[in-house]
PDB file of C-alpha atoms and ligand atoms in Angstrom:
ATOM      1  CA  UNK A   1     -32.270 -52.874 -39.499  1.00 55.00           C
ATOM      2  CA  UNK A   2     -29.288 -51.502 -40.571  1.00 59.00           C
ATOM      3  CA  UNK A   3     -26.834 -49.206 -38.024  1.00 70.00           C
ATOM      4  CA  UNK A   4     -23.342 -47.693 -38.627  1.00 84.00           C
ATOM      5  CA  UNK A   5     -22.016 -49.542 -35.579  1.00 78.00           C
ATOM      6  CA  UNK A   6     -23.311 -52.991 -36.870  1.00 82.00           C
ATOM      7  CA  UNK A   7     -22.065 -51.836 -40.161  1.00 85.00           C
ATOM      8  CA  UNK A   8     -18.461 -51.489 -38.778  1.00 89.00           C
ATOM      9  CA  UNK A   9     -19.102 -54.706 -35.942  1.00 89.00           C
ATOM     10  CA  UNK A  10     -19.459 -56.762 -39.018  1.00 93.00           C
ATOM     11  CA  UNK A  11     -16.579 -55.563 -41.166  1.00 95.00           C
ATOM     12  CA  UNK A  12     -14.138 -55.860 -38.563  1.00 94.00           C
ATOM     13  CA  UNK A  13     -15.678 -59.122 -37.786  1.00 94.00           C
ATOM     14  CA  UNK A  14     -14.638 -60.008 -41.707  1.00 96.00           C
ATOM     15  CA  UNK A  15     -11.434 -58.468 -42.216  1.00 96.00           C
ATOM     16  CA  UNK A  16     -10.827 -60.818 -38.577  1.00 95.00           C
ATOM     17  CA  UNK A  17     -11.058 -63.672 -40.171  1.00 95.00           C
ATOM     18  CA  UNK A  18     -15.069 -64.334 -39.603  1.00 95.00           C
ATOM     19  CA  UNK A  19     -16.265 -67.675 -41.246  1.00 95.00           C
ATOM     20  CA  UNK A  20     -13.214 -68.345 -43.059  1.00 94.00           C
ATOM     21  CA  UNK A  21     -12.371 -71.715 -40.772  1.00 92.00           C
ATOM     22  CA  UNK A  22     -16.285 -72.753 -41.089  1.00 94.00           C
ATOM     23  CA  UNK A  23     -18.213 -75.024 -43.504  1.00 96.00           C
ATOM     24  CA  UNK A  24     -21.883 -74.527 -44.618  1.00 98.00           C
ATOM     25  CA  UNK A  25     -24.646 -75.237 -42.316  1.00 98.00           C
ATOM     26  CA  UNK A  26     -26.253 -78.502 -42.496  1.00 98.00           C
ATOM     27  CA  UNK A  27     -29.697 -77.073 -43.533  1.00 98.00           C
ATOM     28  CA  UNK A  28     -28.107 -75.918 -46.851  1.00 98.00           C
ATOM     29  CA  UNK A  29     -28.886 -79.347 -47.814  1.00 98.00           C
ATOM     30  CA  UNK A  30     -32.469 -78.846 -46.986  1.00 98.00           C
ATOM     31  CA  UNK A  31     -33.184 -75.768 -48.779  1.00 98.00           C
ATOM     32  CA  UNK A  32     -31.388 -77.237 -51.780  1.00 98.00           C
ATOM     33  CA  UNK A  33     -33.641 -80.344 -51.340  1.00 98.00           C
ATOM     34  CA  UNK A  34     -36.811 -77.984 -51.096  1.00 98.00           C
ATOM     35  CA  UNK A  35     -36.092 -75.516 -53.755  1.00 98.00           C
ATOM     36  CA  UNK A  36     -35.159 -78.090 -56.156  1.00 97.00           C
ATOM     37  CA  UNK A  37     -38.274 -80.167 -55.541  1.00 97.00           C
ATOM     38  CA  UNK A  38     -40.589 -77.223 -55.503  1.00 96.00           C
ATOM     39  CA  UNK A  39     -38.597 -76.983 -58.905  1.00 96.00           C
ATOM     40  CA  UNK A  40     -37.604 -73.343 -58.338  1.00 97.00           C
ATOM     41  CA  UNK A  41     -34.095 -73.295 -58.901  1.00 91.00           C
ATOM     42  CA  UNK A  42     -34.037 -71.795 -62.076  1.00 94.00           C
ATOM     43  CA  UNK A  43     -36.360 -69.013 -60.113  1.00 98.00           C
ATOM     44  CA  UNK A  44     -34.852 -65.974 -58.963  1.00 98.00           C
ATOM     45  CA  UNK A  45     -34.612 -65.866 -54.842  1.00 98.00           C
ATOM     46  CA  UNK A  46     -32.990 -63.820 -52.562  1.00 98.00           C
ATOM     47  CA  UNK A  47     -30.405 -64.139 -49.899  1.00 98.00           C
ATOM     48  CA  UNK A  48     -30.699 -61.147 -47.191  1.00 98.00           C
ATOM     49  CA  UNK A  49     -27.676 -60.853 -45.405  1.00 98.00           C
ATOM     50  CA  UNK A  50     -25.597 -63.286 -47.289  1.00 98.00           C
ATOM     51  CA  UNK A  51     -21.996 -62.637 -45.423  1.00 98.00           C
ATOM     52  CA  UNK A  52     -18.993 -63.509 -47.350  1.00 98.00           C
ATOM     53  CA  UNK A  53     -20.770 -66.782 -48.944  1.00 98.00           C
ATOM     54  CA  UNK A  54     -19.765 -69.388 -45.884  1.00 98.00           C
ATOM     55  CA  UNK A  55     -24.004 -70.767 -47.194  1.00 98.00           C
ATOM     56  CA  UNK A  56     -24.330 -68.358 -50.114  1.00 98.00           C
ATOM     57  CA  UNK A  57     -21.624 -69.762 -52.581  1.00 98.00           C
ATOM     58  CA  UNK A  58     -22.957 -73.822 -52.044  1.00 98.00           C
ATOM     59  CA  UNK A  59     -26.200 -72.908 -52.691  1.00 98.00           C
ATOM     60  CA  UNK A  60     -25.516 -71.085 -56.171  1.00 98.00           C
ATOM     61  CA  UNK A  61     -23.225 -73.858 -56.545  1.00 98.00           C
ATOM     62  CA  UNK A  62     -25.860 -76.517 -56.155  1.00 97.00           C
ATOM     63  CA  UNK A  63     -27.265 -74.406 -59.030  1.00 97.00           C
ATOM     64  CA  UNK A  64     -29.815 -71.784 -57.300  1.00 98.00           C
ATOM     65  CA  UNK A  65     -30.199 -68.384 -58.947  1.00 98.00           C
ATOM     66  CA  UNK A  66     -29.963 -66.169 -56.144  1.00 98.00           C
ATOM     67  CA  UNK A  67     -29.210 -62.774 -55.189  1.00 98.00           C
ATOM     68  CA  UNK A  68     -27.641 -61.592 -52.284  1.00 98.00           C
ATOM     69  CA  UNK A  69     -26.939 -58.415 -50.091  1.00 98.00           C
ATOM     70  CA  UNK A  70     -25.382 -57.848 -47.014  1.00 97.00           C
ATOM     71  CA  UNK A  71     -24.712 -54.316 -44.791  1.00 96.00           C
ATOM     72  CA  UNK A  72     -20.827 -54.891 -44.780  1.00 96.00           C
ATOM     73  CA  UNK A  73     -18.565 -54.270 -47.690  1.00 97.00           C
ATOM     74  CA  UNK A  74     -16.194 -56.248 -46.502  1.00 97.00           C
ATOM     75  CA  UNK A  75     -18.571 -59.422 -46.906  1.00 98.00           C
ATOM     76  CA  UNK A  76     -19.634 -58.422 -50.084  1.00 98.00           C
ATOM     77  CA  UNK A  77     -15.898 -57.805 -51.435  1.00 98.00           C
ATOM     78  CA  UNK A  78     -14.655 -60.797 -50.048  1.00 98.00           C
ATOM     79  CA  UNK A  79     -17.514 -62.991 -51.383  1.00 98.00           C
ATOM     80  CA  UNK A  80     -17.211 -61.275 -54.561  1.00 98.00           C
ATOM     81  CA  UNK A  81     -13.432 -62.627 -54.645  1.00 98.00           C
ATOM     82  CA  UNK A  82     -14.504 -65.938 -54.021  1.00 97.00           C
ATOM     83  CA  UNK A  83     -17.155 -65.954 -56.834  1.00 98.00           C
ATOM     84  CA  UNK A  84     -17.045 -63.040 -58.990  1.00 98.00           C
ATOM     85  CA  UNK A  85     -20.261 -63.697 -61.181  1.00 97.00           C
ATOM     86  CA  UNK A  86     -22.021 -63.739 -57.764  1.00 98.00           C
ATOM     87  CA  UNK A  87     -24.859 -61.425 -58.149  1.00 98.00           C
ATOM     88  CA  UNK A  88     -24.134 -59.591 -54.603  1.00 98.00           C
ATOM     89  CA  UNK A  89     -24.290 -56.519 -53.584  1.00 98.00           C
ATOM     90  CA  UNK A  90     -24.021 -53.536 -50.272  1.00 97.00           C
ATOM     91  CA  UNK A  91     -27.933 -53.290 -48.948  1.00 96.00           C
ATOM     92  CA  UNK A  92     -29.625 -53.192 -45.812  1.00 95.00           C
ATOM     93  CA  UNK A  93     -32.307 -55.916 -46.545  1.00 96.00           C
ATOM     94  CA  UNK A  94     -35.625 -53.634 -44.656  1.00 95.00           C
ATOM     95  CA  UNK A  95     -34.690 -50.869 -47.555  1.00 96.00           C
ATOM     96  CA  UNK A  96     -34.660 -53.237 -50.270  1.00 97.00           C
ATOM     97  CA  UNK A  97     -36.526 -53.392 -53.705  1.00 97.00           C
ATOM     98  CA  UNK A  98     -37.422 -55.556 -56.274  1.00 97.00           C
ATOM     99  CA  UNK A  99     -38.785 -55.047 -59.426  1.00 95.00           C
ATOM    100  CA  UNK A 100     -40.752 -58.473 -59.300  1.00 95.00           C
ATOM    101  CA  UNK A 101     -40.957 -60.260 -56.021  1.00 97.00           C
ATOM    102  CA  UNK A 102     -38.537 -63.363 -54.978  1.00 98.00           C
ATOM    103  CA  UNK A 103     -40.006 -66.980 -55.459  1.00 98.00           C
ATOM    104  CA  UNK A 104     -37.800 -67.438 -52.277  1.00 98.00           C
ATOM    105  CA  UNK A 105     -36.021 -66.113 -49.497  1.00 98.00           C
ATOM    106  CA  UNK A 106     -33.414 -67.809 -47.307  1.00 98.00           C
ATOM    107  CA  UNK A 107     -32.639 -65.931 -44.563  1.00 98.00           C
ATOM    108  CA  UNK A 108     -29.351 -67.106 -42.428  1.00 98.00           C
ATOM    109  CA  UNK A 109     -28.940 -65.678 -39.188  1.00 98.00           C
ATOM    110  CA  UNK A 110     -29.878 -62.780 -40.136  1.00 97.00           C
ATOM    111  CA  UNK A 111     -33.234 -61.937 -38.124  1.00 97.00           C
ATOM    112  CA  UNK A 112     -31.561 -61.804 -34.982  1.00 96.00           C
ATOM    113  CA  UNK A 113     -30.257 -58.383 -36.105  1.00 93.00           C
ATOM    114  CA  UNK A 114     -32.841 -55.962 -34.904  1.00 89.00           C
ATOM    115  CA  UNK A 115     -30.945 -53.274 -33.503  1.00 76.00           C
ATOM    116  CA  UNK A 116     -32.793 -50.305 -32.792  1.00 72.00           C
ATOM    117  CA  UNK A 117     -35.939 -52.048 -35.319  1.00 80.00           C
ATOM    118  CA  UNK A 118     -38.482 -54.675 -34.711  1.00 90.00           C
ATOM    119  CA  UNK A 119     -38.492 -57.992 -35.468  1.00 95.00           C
ATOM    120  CA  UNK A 120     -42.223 -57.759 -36.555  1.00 95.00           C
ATOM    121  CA  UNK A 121     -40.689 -54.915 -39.785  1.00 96.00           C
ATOM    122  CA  UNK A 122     -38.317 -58.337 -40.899  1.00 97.00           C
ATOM    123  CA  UNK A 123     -41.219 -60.577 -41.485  1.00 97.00           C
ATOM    124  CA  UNK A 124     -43.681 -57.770 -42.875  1.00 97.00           C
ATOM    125  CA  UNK A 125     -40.653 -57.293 -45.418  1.00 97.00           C
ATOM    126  CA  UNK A 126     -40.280 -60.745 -46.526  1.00 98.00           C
ATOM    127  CA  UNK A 127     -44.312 -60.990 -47.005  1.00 97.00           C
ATOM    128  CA  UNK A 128     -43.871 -58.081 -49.310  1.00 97.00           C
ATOM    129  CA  UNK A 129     -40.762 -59.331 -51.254  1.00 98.00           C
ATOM    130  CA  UNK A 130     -42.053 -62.429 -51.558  1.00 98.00           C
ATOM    131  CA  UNK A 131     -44.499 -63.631 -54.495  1.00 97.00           C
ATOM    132  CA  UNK A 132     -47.613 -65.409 -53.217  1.00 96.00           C
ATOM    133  CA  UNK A 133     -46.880 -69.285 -53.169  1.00 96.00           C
ATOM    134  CA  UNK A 134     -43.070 -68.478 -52.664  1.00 97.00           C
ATOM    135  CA  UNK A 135     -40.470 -70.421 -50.079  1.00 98.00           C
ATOM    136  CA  UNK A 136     -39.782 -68.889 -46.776  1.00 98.00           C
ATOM    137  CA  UNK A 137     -36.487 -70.491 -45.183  1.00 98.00           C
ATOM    138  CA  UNK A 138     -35.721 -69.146 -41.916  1.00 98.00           C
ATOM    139  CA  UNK A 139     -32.691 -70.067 -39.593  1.00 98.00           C
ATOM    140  CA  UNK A 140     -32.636 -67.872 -36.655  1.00 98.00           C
ATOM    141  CA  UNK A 141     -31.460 -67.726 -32.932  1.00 97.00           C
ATOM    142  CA  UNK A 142     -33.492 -69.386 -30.497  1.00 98.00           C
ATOM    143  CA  UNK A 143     -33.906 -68.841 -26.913  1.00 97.00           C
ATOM    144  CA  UNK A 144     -32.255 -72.108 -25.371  1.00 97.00           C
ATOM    145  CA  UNK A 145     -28.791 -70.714 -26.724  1.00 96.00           C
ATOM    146  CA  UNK A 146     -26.493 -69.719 -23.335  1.00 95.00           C
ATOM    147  CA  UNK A 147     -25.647 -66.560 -24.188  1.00 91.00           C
ATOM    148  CA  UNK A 148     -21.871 -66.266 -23.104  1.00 85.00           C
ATOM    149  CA  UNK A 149     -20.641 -62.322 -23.590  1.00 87.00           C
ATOM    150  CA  UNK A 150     -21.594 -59.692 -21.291  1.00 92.00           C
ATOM    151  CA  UNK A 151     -24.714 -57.950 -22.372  1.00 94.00           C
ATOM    152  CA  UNK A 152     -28.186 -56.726 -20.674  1.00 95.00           C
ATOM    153  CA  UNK A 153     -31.866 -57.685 -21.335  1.00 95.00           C
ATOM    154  CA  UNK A 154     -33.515 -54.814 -23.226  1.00 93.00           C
ATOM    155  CA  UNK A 155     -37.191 -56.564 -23.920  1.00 93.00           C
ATOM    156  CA  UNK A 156     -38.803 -59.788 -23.384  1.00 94.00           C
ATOM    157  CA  UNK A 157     -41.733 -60.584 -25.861  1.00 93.00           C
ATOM    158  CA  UNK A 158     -44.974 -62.041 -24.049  1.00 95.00           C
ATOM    159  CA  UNK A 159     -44.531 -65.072 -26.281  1.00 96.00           C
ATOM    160  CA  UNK A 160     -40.822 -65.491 -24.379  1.00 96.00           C
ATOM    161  CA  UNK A 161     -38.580 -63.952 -26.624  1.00 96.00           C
ATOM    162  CA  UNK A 162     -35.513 -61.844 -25.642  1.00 96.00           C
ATOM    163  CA  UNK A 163     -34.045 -58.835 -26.847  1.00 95.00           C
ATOM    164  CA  UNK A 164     -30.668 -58.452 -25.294  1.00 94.00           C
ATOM    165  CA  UNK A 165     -28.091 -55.168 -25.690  1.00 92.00           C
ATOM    166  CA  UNK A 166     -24.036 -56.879 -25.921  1.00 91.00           C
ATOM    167  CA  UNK A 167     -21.800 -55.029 -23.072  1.00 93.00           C
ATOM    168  CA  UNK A 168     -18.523 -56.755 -25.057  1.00 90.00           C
ATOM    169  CA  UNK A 169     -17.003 -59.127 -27.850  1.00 86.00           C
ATOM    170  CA  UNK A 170     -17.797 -58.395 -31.121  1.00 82.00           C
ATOM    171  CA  UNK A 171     -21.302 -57.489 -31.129  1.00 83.00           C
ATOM    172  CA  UNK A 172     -20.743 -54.893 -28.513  1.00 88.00           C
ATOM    173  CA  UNK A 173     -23.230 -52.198 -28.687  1.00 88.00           C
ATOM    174  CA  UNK A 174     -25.301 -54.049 -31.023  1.00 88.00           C
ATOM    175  CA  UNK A 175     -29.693 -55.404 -29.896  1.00 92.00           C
ATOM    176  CA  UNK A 176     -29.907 -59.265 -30.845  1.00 93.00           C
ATOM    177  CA  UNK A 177     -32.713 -60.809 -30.415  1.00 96.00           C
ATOM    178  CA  UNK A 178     -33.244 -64.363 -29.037  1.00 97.00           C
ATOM    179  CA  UNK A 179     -37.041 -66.090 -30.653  1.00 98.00           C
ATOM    180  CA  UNK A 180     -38.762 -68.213 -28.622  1.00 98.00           C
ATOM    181  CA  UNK A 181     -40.823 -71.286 -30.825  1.00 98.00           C
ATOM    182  CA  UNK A 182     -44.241 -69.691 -30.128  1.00 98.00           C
ATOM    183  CA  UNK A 183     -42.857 -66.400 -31.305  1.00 97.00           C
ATOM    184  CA  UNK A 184     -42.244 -67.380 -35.060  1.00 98.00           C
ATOM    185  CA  UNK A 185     -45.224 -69.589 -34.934  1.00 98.00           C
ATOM    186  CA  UNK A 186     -47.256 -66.137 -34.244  1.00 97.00           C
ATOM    187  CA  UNK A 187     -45.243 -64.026 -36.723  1.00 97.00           C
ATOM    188  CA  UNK A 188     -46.038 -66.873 -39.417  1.00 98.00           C
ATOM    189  CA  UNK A 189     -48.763 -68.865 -38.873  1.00 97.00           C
ATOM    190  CA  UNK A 190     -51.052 -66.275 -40.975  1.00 96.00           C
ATOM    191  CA  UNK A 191     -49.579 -65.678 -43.476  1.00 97.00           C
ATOM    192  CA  UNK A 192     -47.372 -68.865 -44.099  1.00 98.00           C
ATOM    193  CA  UNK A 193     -47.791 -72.765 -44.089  1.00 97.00           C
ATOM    194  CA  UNK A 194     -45.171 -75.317 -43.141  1.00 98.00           C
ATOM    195  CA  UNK A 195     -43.033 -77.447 -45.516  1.00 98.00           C
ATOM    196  CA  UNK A 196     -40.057 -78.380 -42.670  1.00 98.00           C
ATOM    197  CA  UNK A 197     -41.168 -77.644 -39.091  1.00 98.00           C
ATOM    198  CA  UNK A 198     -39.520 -76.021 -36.407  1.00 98.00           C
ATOM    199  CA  UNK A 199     -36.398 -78.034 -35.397  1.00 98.00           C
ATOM    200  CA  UNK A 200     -33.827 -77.026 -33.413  1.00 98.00           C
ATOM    201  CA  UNK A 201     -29.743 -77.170 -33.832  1.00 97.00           C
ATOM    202  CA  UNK A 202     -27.608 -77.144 -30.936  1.00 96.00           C
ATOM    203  CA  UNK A 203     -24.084 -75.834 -31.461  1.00 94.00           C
ATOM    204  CA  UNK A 204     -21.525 -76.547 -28.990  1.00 94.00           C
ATOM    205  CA  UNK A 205     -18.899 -73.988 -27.721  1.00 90.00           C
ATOM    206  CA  UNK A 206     -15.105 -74.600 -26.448  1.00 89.00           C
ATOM    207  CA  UNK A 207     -16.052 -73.588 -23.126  1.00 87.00           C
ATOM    208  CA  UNK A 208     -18.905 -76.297 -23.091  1.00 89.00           C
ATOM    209  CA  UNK A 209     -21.777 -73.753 -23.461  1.00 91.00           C
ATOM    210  CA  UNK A 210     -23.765 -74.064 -26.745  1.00 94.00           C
ATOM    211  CA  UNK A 211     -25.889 -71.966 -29.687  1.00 95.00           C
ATOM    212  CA  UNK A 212     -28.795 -72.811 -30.711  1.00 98.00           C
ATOM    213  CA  UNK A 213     -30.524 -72.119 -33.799  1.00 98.00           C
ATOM    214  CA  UNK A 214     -34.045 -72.335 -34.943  1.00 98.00           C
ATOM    215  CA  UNK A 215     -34.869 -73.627 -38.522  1.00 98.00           C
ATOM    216  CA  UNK A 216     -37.642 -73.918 -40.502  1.00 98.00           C
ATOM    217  CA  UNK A 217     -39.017 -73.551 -44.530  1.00 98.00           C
ATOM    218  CA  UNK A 218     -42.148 -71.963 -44.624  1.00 98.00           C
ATOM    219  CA  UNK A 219     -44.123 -71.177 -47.936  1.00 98.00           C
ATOM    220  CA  UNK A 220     -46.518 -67.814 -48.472  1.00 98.00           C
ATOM    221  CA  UNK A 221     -50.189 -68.430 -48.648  1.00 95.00           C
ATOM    222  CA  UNK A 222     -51.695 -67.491 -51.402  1.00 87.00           C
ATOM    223  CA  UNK A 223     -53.269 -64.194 -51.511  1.00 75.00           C
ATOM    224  CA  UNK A 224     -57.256 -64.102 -51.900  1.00 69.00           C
ATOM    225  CA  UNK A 225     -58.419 -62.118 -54.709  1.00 66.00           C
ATOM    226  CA  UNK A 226     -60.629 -59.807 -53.714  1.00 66.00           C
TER     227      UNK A 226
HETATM  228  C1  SAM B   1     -24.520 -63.947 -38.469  1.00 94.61           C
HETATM  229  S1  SAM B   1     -24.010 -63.258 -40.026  1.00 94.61           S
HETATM  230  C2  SAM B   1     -24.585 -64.520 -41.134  1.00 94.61           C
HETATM  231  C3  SAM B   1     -23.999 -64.410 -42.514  1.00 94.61           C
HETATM  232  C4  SAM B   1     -24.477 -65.474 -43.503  1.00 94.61           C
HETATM  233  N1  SAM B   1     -25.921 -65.480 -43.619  1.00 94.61           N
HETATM  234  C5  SAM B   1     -23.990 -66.841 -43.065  1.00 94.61           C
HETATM  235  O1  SAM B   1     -24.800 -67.641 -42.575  1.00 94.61           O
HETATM  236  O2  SAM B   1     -22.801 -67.117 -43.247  1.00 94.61           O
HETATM  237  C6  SAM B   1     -25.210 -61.948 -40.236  1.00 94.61           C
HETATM  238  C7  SAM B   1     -24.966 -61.126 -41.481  1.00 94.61           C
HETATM  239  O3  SAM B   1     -26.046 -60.213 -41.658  1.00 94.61           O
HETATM  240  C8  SAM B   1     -25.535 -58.967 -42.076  1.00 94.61           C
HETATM  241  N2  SAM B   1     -26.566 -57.969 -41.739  1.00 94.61           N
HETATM  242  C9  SAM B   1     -26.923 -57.512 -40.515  1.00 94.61           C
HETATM  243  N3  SAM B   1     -27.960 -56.660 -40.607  1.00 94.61           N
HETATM  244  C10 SAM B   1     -28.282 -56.594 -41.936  1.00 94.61           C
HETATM  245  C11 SAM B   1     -29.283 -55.908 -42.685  1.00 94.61           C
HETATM  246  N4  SAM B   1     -30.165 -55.108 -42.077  1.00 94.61           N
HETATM  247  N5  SAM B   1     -29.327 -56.062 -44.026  1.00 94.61           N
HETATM  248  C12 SAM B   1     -28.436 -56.877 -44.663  1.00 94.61           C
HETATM  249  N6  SAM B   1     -27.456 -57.549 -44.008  1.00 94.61           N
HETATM  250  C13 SAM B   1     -27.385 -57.424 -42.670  1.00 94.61           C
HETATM  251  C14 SAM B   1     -24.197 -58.824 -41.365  1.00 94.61           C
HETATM  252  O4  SAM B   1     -23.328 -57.914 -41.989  1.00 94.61           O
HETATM  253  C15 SAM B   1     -23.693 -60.269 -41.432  1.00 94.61           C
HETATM  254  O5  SAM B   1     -22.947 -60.499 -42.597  1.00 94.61           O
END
């Protein structure tokens, strides 16, 4: 969900410098492996959240039609300078429409961002933007990570998930939410069946703490007809 101080978090975060050191995520190589197989690359999907292209601008370069939004302007501009036939553009993705639904959705670390929403509203909008048959790819944080800033524990889920308020660096003010395995197996598991399951991708920090990220490609039942 979308919140003026996550709105300005994340465009100071990009005028800082944010991403512009890192490479692409591993999985990228997945998805592209998935999509292509599935032989939906020439298939428009969507990228919620797509930053300033650090996984966005591989993946249309590997030749997937995509189209992206993203709550900071900054992103978008700086993306947009990158690769200016990007289709991109300034959305908050639980407001967003499509005239025909996606064939696919990759979703980056972007689910952790609940702020003052739910994380059951992000799924429930990617089962409605998504056609029926269509690729779910989800990379989110997990539980395990050691959470390092200052912050204070604002829910835990019965299926051991965390929702935590930051108390400083540069997600101060903002609700993130940590998923715990069985969590996304009950938002999924009706409505979705598993192409790559659940892994796990440990990400180690200079002070010898780590991140960890869930990942996983899902794909959308389809729909009886009734
Ligand atoms: C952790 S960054 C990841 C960016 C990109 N997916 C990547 O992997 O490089 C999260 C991104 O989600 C964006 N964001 C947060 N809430 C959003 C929302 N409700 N709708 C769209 N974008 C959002 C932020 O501005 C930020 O660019």
């Amino acid at each position: 969900m979308k919140s003026n101080l996550a709105m300005t978090n994340w465009d100071r975060a990009y005028k800082d410098g944010k991403y512009d050191q890192e490479k692409p995520v591993k999985f990228v190589e997945d998805i592209v492996n998935v999509i292509t197989k599935e032989k939906l690359q020439n298939k428009l999907g969507f990228y919620p959240g797509c930053g300033n292209g650090r996984n966005f601008i591989p993946l249309i370069d590997a030749g997937l039609k995509l189209e992206g939004n993203d709550i900071s302007s900054v992103a978008v501009d700086q993306l947009k300078s990158k690769r200016p036939e990007a289709v991109v553009s300034v959305g908050d993705f639980l407001t967003h429409k499509t005239a025909k639904p996606y064939k696919y959705i990759i979703s980056l670390q972007l689910f952790q961002h609940t702020n003052n929403g739910s994380i059951e509203e992000l799924f429930k909008k990617t089962r409605e933007l998504l056609s029926s048959g269509g690729i779910f790819v989800l990379r989110v944080n997990s539980i395990h990570t050691q959470i390092a800033e200052k912050h204070k524990v604002i829910k835990e889920t019965k299926e051991g998930g965390l929702s935590i308020g930051y108390e400083s660096g540069q997600k101060k003010g903002q609700t993130i939410h940590f998923y715990s395995a069985e969590e996304i197996h009950s938002l999924t598991r009706k409505d979705f069946s598993i192409i790559l399951p659940l892994r796990e991708e440990f990400i180690p920090r200079s002070d010898g703490t780590y991140w960890v990220q869930w990942e996983t490609i899902l794909e959308k039942r389809p729909q009886p007809v009734l």
